[in-house]
């Protein structure tokens, strides 16, 4: 069993990440692939820029992986997040989980992306096409957001 936690400025290659979690004794590999969309609240987005406090982000992702291993029967977990500039349609984040049966990996992937957005210190800046202006965006799910009323059925340590 292995956890692969990578924060990188390199392009994320889904096939390579899938291969990291694939195993002959697993009947399921579940993925979440997050991409940069070209719009937000009526504004045309040119690209995103991500920044992170890497040691803390990696530690928080490791906690998420530990929770997954305690809750579901999974073999491998991979969480890759891009840093730096991510153009429209490029991949920003990949979560991949393998398990013997699909329900464990599907539930674990759903938990992982929600926990990542709510607890991991990765910040996103949107750069808009028309004006060239940029705006730092706060995840609506983030746990440190004052007005957040989002709750999850699993505790993030």
Short mmCIF file of N, CA and C in Angstrom, two decimals:
data_model
loop_
_atom_site.label_atom_id
_atom_site.label_comp_id
_atom_site.label_asym_id
_atom_site.label_seq_id
_atom_site.Cartn_x
_atom_site.Cartn_y
_atom_site.Cartn_z
N UNK A 1 0.85 -1.18 0.00
CA UNK A 1 0.00 0.00 0.00
C UNK A 1 0.89 1.24 0.00
N UNK A 2 0.51 2.18 -0.85
CA UNK A 2 1.33 3.38 -0.96
C UNK A 2 0.47 4.61 -1.16
N UNK A 3 0.97 5.72 -0.61
CA UNK A 3 0.35 7.01 -0.85
C UNK A 3 1.34 7.83 -1.68
N UNK A 4 0.82 8.47 -2.70
CA UNK A 4 1.63 9.33 -3.57
C UNK A 4 1.06 10.73 -3.46
N UNK A 5 1.84 11.63 -2.88
CA UNK A 5 1.41 13.01 -2.66
C UNK A 5 2.41 13.90 -3.38
N UNK A 6 1.93 14.58 -4.42
CA UNK A 6 2.83 15.39 -5.25
C UNK A 6 2.19 16.77 -5.50
N UNK A 7 2.94 17.81 -5.18
CA UNK A 7 2.61 19.17 -5.58
C UNK A 7 3.69 19.57 -6.57
N UNK A 8 3.29 19.99 -7.77
CA UNK A 8 4.27 20.19 -8.84
C UNK A 8 3.84 21.29 -9.80
N UNK A 9 4.81 21.90 -10.44
CA UNK A 9 4.49 22.85 -11.50
C UNK A 9 4.42 22.16 -12.86
N UNK A 10 4.74 20.87 -12.89
CA UNK A 10 4.68 20.11 -14.14
C UNK A 10 3.24 19.75 -14.49
N UNK A 11 3.00 19.54 -15.79
CA UNK A 11 1.68 19.07 -16.23
C UNK A 11 1.38 17.73 -15.58
N UNK A 12 0.11 17.54 -15.23
CA UNK A 12 -0.30 16.28 -14.63
C UNK A 12 -0.73 15.32 -15.73
N UNK A 13 -0.16 14.13 -15.72
CA UNK A 13 -0.46 13.12 -16.74
C UNK A 13 -1.30 12.03 -16.09
N UNK A 14 -2.58 11.99 -16.44
CA UNK A 14 -3.53 11.09 -15.81
C UNK A 14 -3.09 9.63 -15.92
N UNK A 15 -2.61 9.22 -17.07
CA UNK A 15 -2.20 7.82 -17.25
C UNK A 15 -1.07 7.44 -16.29
N UNK A 16 -0.12 8.33 -16.10
CA UNK A 16 0.99 8.04 -15.18
C UNK A 16 0.49 7.92 -13.74
N UNK A 17 -0.43 8.78 -13.35
CA UNK A 17 -0.99 8.75 -12.00
C UNK A 17 -1.82 7.49 -11.82
N UNK A 18 -2.61 7.15 -12.82
CA UNK A 18 -3.41 5.92 -12.77
C UNK A 18 -2.51 4.70 -12.61
N UNK A 19 -1.41 4.68 -13.33
CA UNK A 19 -0.47 3.55 -13.22
C UNK A 19 0.11 3.42 -11.83
N UNK A 20 0.29 4.54 -11.12
CA UNK A 20 0.83 4.48 -9.76
C UNK A 20 -0.10 3.76 -8.79
N UNK A 21 -1.41 3.87 -9.02
CA UNK A 21 -2.36 3.25 -8.09
C UNK A 21 -2.91 1.92 -8.59
N UNK A 22 -2.67 1.58 -9.83
CA UNK A 22 -3.19 0.32 -10.37
C UNK A 22 -2.50 -0.86 -9.71
N UNK A 23 -3.25 -1.93 -9.54
CA UNK A 23 -2.71 -3.13 -8.91
C UNK A 23 -3.49 -4.35 -9.41
N UNK A 24 -2.81 -5.48 -9.63
CA UNK A 24 -3.53 -6.65 -10.14
C UNK A 24 -4.58 -7.20 -9.18
N UNK A 25 -4.48 -6.88 -7.90
CA UNK A 25 -5.48 -7.38 -6.95
C UNK A 25 -6.61 -6.40 -6.69
N UNK A 26 -6.66 -5.33 -7.49
CA UNK A 26 -7.74 -4.34 -7.35
C UNK A 26 -8.63 -4.37 -8.58
N UNK A 27 -9.93 -4.36 -8.33
CA UNK A 27 -10.89 -4.33 -9.42
C UNK A 27 -11.38 -2.94 -9.75
N UNK A 28 -10.89 -1.93 -9.01
CA UNK A 28 -11.37 -0.57 -9.23
C UNK A 28 -10.23 0.43 -9.08
N UNK A 29 -10.21 1.37 -10.00
CA UNK A 29 -9.41 2.59 -9.87
C UNK A 29 -10.37 3.74 -10.13
N UNK A 30 -10.54 4.57 -9.12
CA UNK A 30 -11.44 5.72 -9.24
C UNK A 30 -10.62 6.99 -9.29
N UNK A 31 -11.08 7.92 -10.13
CA UNK A 31 -10.35 9.16 -10.35
C UNK A 31 -11.26 10.37 -10.20
N UNK A 32 -10.68 11.45 -9.69
CA UNK A 32 -11.26 12.77 -9.84
C UNK A 32 -10.21 13.59 -10.58
N UNK A 33 -10.63 14.25 -11.64
CA UNK A 33 -9.74 15.10 -12.42
C UNK A 33 -10.36 16.49 -12.46
N UNK A 34 -9.68 17.45 -11.86
CA UNK A 34 -10.15 18.82 -11.85
C UNK A 34 -9.40 19.63 -12.88
N UNK A 35 -10.13 20.36 -13.71
CA UNK A 35 -9.52 21.15 -14.78
C UNK A 35 -9.86 22.63 -14.62
N UNK A 36 -9.09 23.47 -15.29
CA UNK A 36 -9.35 24.90 -15.30
C UNK A 36 -10.47 25.19 -16.30
N UNK A 37 -11.55 25.78 -15.81
CA UNK A 37 -12.63 26.16 -16.71
C UNK A 37 -12.42 27.60 -17.17
N UNK A 38 -13.12 27.96 -18.25
CA UNK A 38 -12.90 29.27 -18.87
C UNK A 38 -13.80 30.39 -18.35
N UNK A 39 -14.55 30.11 -17.27
CA UNK A 39 -15.47 31.14 -16.78
C UNK A 39 -15.70 30.99 -15.29
N UNK A 40 -16.05 32.10 -14.66
CA UNK A 40 -16.46 32.09 -13.26
C UNK A 40 -17.32 33.31 -13.03
N UNK A 41 -18.56 33.07 -12.62
CA UNK A 41 -19.52 34.13 -12.31
C UNK A 41 -19.57 35.19 -13.40
N UNK A 42 -19.67 34.75 -14.64
CA UNK A 42 -19.83 35.66 -15.77
C UNK A 42 -18.55 36.26 -16.31
N UNK A 43 -17.42 35.96 -15.70
CA UNK A 43 -16.13 36.48 -16.17
C UNK A 43 -15.41 35.40 -16.95
N UNK A 44 -14.75 35.79 -18.03
CA UNK A 44 -13.94 34.86 -18.83
C UNK A 44 -12.58 34.69 -18.16
N UNK A 45 -12.25 33.47 -17.83
CA UNK A 45 -10.99 33.15 -17.16
C UNK A 45 -9.95 32.76 -18.20
N UNK A 46 -8.79 33.38 -18.14
CA UNK A 46 -7.69 33.06 -19.05
C UNK A 46 -6.85 31.91 -18.51
N UNK A 47 -6.63 31.92 -17.19
CA UNK A 47 -5.79 30.90 -16.56
C UNK A 47 -5.92 31.01 -15.05
N UNK A 48 -5.43 30.01 -14.37
CA UNK A 48 -5.35 30.02 -12.92
C UNK A 48 -3.89 29.99 -12.51
N UNK A 49 -3.62 30.48 -11.32
CA UNK A 49 -2.31 30.32 -10.70
C UNK A 49 -2.52 29.78 -9.30
N UNK A 50 -1.79 28.72 -8.97
CA UNK A 50 -1.90 28.11 -7.65
C UNK A 50 -0.60 28.33 -6.88
N UNK A 51 -0.76 28.59 -5.59
CA UNK A 51 0.37 28.67 -4.67
C UNK A 51 0.04 27.80 -3.47
N UNK A 52 1.08 27.31 -2.80
CA UNK A 52 0.88 26.48 -1.62
C UNK A 52 2.03 26.67 -0.66
N UNK A 53 1.74 26.46 0.60
CA UNK A 53 2.80 26.28 1.58
C UNK A 53 3.05 24.78 1.57
N UNK A 54 4.01 24.36 0.76
CA UNK A 54 4.17 22.95 0.40
C UNK A 54 4.31 22.01 1.59
N UNK A 55 5.18 22.28 2.57
CA UNK A 55 5.29 21.31 3.68
C UNK A 55 3.97 21.10 4.42
N UNK A 56 3.25 22.18 4.65
CA UNK A 56 1.98 22.06 5.35
C UNK A 56 0.93 21.38 4.46
N UNK A 57 0.91 21.74 3.18
CA UNK A 57 -0.05 21.12 2.26
C UNK A 57 0.17 19.62 2.17
N UNK A 58 1.43 19.21 2.04
CA UNK A 58 1.73 17.77 1.97
C UNK A 58 1.34 17.06 3.26
N UNK A 59 1.57 17.70 4.40
CA UNK A 59 1.19 17.10 5.69
C UNK A 59 -0.32 16.96 5.81
N UNK A 60 -1.06 17.96 5.35
CA UNK A 60 -2.52 17.88 5.40
C UNK A 60 -3.05 16.80 4.46
N UNK A 61 -2.45 16.68 3.30
CA UNK A 61 -2.87 15.63 2.36
C UNK A 61 -2.56 14.26 2.95
N UNK A 62 -1.43 14.13 3.62
CA UNK A 62 -1.10 12.86 4.28
C UNK A 62 -2.14 12.49 5.33
N UNK A 63 -2.65 13.49 6.06
CA UNK A 63 -3.72 13.23 7.03
C UNK A 63 -4.98 12.73 6.33
N UNK A 64 -5.30 13.33 5.20
CA UNK A 64 -6.46 12.88 4.41
C UNK A 64 -6.28 11.43 3.99
N UNK A 65 -5.09 11.09 3.53
CA UNK A 65 -4.81 9.71 3.12
C UNK A 65 -4.97 8.75 4.30
N UNK A 66 -4.52 9.17 5.48
CA UNK A 66 -4.65 8.34 6.69
C UNK A 66 -6.12 8.10 7.03
N UNK A 67 -6.93 9.15 6.94
CA UNK A 67 -8.36 9.00 7.20
C UNK A 67 -8.97 8.03 6.20
N UNK A 68 -8.60 8.16 4.94
CA UNK A 68 -9.11 7.25 3.91
C UNK A 68 -8.77 5.81 4.26
N UNK A 69 -7.53 5.57 4.64
CA UNK A 69 -7.10 4.20 4.97
C UNK A 69 -7.83 3.65 6.19
N UNK A 70 -8.20 4.51 7.12
CA UNK A 70 -8.93 4.06 8.30
C UNK A 70 -10.41 3.82 8.04
N UNK A 71 -10.95 4.47 7.01
CA UNK A 71 -12.38 4.38 6.76
C UNK A 71 -12.75 3.37 5.65
N UNK A 72 -11.90 3.28 4.62
CA UNK A 72 -12.21 2.42 3.48
C UNK A 72 -11.08 1.43 3.25
N UNK A 73 -11.43 0.33 2.59
CA UNK A 73 -10.44 -0.68 2.23
C UNK A 73 -9.87 -0.32 0.86
N UNK A 74 -8.76 0.39 0.87
CA UNK A 74 -8.12 0.83 -0.37
C UNK A 74 -6.69 0.31 -0.42
N UNK A 75 -6.17 0.22 -1.62
CA UNK A 75 -4.79 -0.25 -1.82
C UNK A 75 -3.83 0.92 -1.95
N UNK A 76 -4.05 1.78 -2.94
CA UNK A 76 -3.16 2.91 -3.20
C UNK A 76 -3.97 4.20 -3.29
N UNK A 77 -3.34 5.29 -2.88
CA UNK A 77 -3.95 6.61 -2.96
C UNK A 77 -2.93 7.56 -3.59
N UNK A 78 -3.38 8.36 -4.54
CA UNK A 78 -2.52 9.38 -5.14
C UNK A 78 -3.28 10.70 -5.17
N UNK A 79 -2.61 11.76 -4.69
CA UNK A 79 -3.16 13.10 -4.76
C UNK A 79 -2.07 13.97 -5.37
N UNK A 80 -2.34 14.46 -6.57
CA UNK A 80 -1.42 15.33 -7.29
C UNK A 80 -2.10 16.66 -7.50
N UNK A 81 -1.41 17.75 -7.19
CA UNK A 81 -1.97 19.07 -7.41
C UNK A 81 -0.93 19.93 -8.11
N UNK A 82 -1.38 20.62 -9.11
CA UNK A 82 -0.50 21.50 -9.88
C UNK A 82 -0.32 22.82 -9.15
N UNK A 83 0.87 23.37 -9.22
CA UNK A 83 1.18 24.70 -8.70
C UNK A 83 1.62 25.57 -9.87
N UNK A 84 1.57 26.88 -9.68
CA UNK A 84 1.95 27.79 -10.76
C UNK A 84 0.79 28.01 -11.71
N UNK A 85 1.12 28.36 -12.94
CA UNK A 85 0.12 28.69 -13.95
C UNK A 85 -0.50 27.42 -14.52
N UNK A 86 -1.85 27.41 -14.58
CA UNK A 86 -2.60 26.29 -15.16
C UNK A 86 -3.58 26.89 -16.17
N UNK A 87 -3.30 26.75 -17.47
CA UNK A 87 -4.18 27.30 -18.50
C UNK A 87 -5.55 26.62 -18.53
N UNK A 88 -6.49 27.28 -19.17
CA UNK A 88 -7.82 26.72 -19.37
C UNK A 88 -7.72 25.35 -20.01
N UNK A 89 -8.50 24.41 -19.51
CA UNK A 89 -8.60 23.02 -19.94
C UNK A 89 -7.45 22.15 -19.45
N UNK A 90 -6.43 22.72 -18.84
CA UNK A 90 -5.37 21.89 -18.26
C UNK A 90 -5.83 21.34 -16.92
N UNK A 91 -5.20 20.28 -16.47
CA UNK A 91 -5.56 19.61 -15.23
C UNK A 91 -4.88 20.31 -14.05
N UNK A 92 -5.69 20.62 -13.03
CA UNK A 92 -5.20 21.25 -11.80
C UNK A 92 -4.95 20.22 -10.70
N UNK A 93 -5.81 19.23 -10.63
CA UNK A 93 -5.73 18.26 -9.53
C UNK A 93 -6.20 16.89 -10.02
N UNK A 94 -5.52 15.85 -9.52
CA UNK A 94 -5.94 14.47 -9.77
C UNK A 94 -5.92 13.73 -8.43
N UNK A 95 -7.02 13.07 -8.13
CA UNK A 95 -7.09 12.17 -6.99
C UNK A 95 -7.39 10.79 -7.57
N UNK A 96 -6.56 9.81 -7.22
CA UNK A 96 -6.74 8.45 -7.73
C UNK A 96 -6.65 7.47 -6.56
N UNK A 97 -7.59 6.53 -6.52
CA UNK A 97 -7.63 5.54 -5.45
C UNK A 97 -7.95 4.19 -6.06
N UNK A 98 -7.20 3.17 -5.63
CA UNK A 98 -7.51 1.81 -6.07
C UNK A 98 -8.01 1.00 -4.88
N UNK A 99 -8.90 0.07 -5.20
CA UNK A 99 -9.46 -0.81 -4.17
C UNK A 99 -9.95 -2.09 -4.84
N UNK A 100 -10.21 -3.07 -4.00
CA UNK A 100 -10.71 -4.34 -4.53
C UNK A 100 -12.08 -4.15 -5.18
N UNK A 101 -12.92 -3.35 -4.54
CA UNK A 101 -14.28 -3.11 -5.04
C UNK A 101 -14.53 -1.62 -5.23
N UNK A 102 -15.38 -1.27 -6.18
CA UNK A 102 -15.56 0.13 -6.57
C UNK A 102 -16.10 1.03 -5.48
N UNK A 103 -16.96 0.56 -4.63
CA UNK A 103 -17.58 1.47 -3.65
C UNK A 103 -16.53 2.12 -2.75
N UNK A 104 -15.52 1.36 -2.33
CA UNK A 104 -14.49 1.94 -1.46
C UNK A 104 -13.71 3.05 -2.18
N UNK A 105 -13.30 2.78 -3.40
CA UNK A 105 -12.50 3.80 -4.10
C UNK A 105 -13.34 5.01 -4.49
N UNK A 106 -14.58 4.80 -4.90
CA UNK A 106 -15.44 5.93 -5.25
C UNK A 106 -15.70 6.84 -4.05
N UNK A 107 -16.03 6.25 -2.92
CA UNK A 107 -16.28 7.04 -1.72
C UNK A 107 -15.01 7.73 -1.24
N UNK A 108 -13.90 7.06 -1.33
CA UNK A 108 -12.63 7.65 -0.89
C UNK A 108 -12.23 8.83 -1.76
N UNK A 109 -12.43 8.72 -3.06
CA UNK A 109 -12.10 9.82 -3.96
C UNK A 109 -12.99 11.03 -3.66
N UNK A 110 -14.26 10.81 -3.46
CA UNK A 110 -15.17 11.90 -3.14
C UNK A 110 -14.75 12.59 -1.84
N UNK A 111 -14.46 11.80 -0.83
CA UNK A 111 -14.00 12.36 0.44
C UNK A 111 -12.71 13.15 0.24
N UNK A 112 -11.76 12.58 -0.50
CA UNK A 112 -10.44 13.20 -0.66
C UNK A 112 -10.54 14.57 -1.30
N UNK A 113 -11.29 14.72 -2.38
CA UNK A 113 -11.34 16.02 -3.04
C UNK A 113 -12.06 17.04 -2.17
N UNK A 114 -13.11 16.63 -1.47
CA UNK A 114 -13.80 17.56 -0.58
C UNK A 114 -12.91 17.97 0.59
N UNK A 115 -12.18 17.03 1.17
CA UNK A 115 -11.28 17.33 2.27
C UNK A 115 -10.12 18.20 1.80
N UNK A 116 -9.61 17.92 0.61
CA UNK A 116 -8.52 18.72 0.05
C UNK A 116 -8.95 20.18 -0.06
N UNK A 117 -10.13 20.40 -0.60
CA UNK A 117 -10.62 21.77 -0.80
C UNK A 117 -10.94 22.45 0.53
N UNK A 118 -11.27 21.68 1.55
CA UNK A 118 -11.66 22.30 2.82
C UNK A 118 -10.50 22.49 3.79
N UNK A 119 -9.39 21.78 3.61
CA UNK A 119 -8.37 21.84 4.66
C UNK A 119 -6.93 22.03 4.21
N UNK A 120 -6.65 21.92 2.94
CA UNK A 120 -5.26 21.98 2.48
C UNK A 120 -4.92 23.40 2.03
N UNK A 121 -3.80 23.96 2.53
CA UNK A 121 -3.43 25.33 2.18
C UNK A 121 -2.84 25.47 0.78
N UNK A 122 -3.75 25.42 -0.20
CA UNK A 122 -3.42 25.67 -1.60
C UNK A 122 -4.34 26.80 -2.04
N UNK A 123 -3.73 27.86 -2.58
CA UNK A 123 -4.49 29.06 -2.94
C UNK A 123 -4.54 29.23 -4.45
N UNK A 124 -5.70 29.72 -4.91
CA UNK A 124 -5.96 29.85 -6.35
C UNK A 124 -6.21 31.30 -6.71
N UNK A 125 -5.54 31.75 -7.76
CA UNK A 125 -5.76 33.08 -8.31
C UNK A 125 -6.30 32.92 -9.72
N UNK A 126 -7.42 33.60 -10.01
CA UNK A 126 -7.99 33.61 -11.35
C UNK A 126 -7.50 34.84 -12.09
N UNK A 127 -7.07 34.65 -13.32
CA UNK A 127 -6.66 35.76 -14.18
C UNK A 127 -7.69 35.83 -15.30
N UNK A 128 -8.28 37.03 -15.47
CA UNK A 128 -9.40 37.19 -16.39
C UNK A 128 -8.93 37.70 -17.75
N UNK A 129 -9.65 37.28 -18.80
CA UNK A 129 -9.30 37.61 -20.18
C UNK A 129 -9.45 39.09 -20.51
N UNK A 130 -10.63 39.64 -20.27
CA UNK A 130 -10.94 40.99 -20.73
C UNK A 130 -10.01 42.04 -20.13
N UNK A 131 -9.87 42.01 -18.83
CA UNK A 131 -9.16 43.08 -18.13
C UNK A 131 -7.72 42.72 -17.80
N UNK A 132 -7.42 41.43 -17.80
CA UNK A 132 -6.10 40.99 -17.35
C UNK A 132 -5.97 41.05 -15.84
N UNK A 133 -7.04 41.47 -15.16
CA UNK A 133 -7.03 41.54 -13.71
C UNK A 133 -6.99 40.15 -13.11
N UNK A 134 -6.54 40.09 -11.88
CA UNK A 134 -6.45 38.81 -11.18
C UNK A 134 -7.16 38.93 -9.84
N UNK A 135 -7.69 37.81 -9.39
CA UNK A 135 -8.41 37.78 -8.11
C UNK A 135 -8.12 36.47 -7.41
N UNK A 136 -7.64 36.56 -6.16
CA UNK A 136 -7.46 35.35 -5.35
C UNK A 136 -8.82 34.84 -4.96
N UNK A 137 -9.03 33.53 -5.11
CA UNK A 137 -10.33 32.92 -4.83
C UNK A 137 -10.23 32.05 -3.58
N UNK A 138 -11.27 32.11 -2.80
CA UNK A 138 -11.36 31.29 -1.61
C UNK A 138 -12.30 30.13 -1.90
N UNK A 139 -11.86 28.93 -1.58
CA UNK A 139 -12.75 27.79 -1.75
C UNK A 139 -13.94 27.96 -0.82
N UNK A 140 -15.12 27.78 -1.33
CA UNK A 140 -16.32 27.91 -0.51
C UNK A 140 -16.32 26.88 0.62
N UNK A 141 -15.59 25.78 0.40
CA UNK A 141 -15.57 24.70 1.37
C UNK A 141 -14.50 24.86 2.44
N UNK A 142 -13.60 25.83 2.29
CA UNK A 142 -12.43 25.87 3.18
C UNK A 142 -12.83 26.05 4.63
N UNK A 143 -12.16 25.32 5.49
CA UNK A 143 -12.51 25.28 6.91
C UNK A 143 -12.19 26.57 7.63
N UNK A 144 -11.26 27.37 7.12
CA UNK A 144 -10.89 28.60 7.80
C UNK A 144 -11.71 29.81 7.33
N UNK A 145 -12.60 29.58 6.40
CA UNK A 145 -13.46 30.66 5.91
C UNK A 145 -14.50 30.99 6.98
N UNK A 146 -14.61 32.24 7.35
CA UNK A 146 -15.51 32.66 8.43
C UNK A 146 -16.97 32.33 8.15
N UNK A 147 -17.42 32.53 6.93
CA UNK A 147 -18.84 32.35 6.65
C UNK A 147 -19.18 30.94 6.18
N UNK A 148 -18.25 30.03 6.28
CA UNK A 148 -18.47 28.67 5.80
C UNK A 148 -19.51 27.95 6.65
N UNK A 149 -20.50 27.40 5.98
CA UNK A 149 -21.49 26.59 6.68
C UNK A 149 -21.48 25.17 6.14
N UNK A 150 -20.45 24.84 5.37
CA UNK A 150 -20.34 23.51 4.80
C UNK A 150 -19.82 22.56 5.86
N UNK A 151 -20.43 21.40 5.96
CA UNK A 151 -19.92 20.38 6.87
C UNK A 151 -19.82 19.06 6.10
N UNK A 152 -18.89 18.25 6.54
CA UNK A 152 -18.68 16.96 5.91
C UNK A 152 -18.94 15.86 6.91
N UNK A 153 -19.40 14.70 6.42
CA UNK A 153 -19.73 13.63 7.33
C UNK A 153 -18.50 12.95 7.94
N UNK A 154 -17.30 13.33 7.53
CA UNK A 154 -16.08 12.72 8.04
C UNK A 154 -15.21 13.80 8.63
N UNK A 155 -14.58 13.50 9.72
CA UNK A 155 -13.71 14.46 10.40
C UNK A 155 -12.36 14.53 9.69
N UNK A 156 -11.92 15.73 9.39
CA UNK A 156 -10.58 15.96 8.84
C UNK A 156 -9.71 16.35 10.02
N UNK A 157 -8.68 15.57 10.27
CA UNK A 157 -7.80 15.82 11.42
C UNK A 157 -6.87 16.97 11.18
#
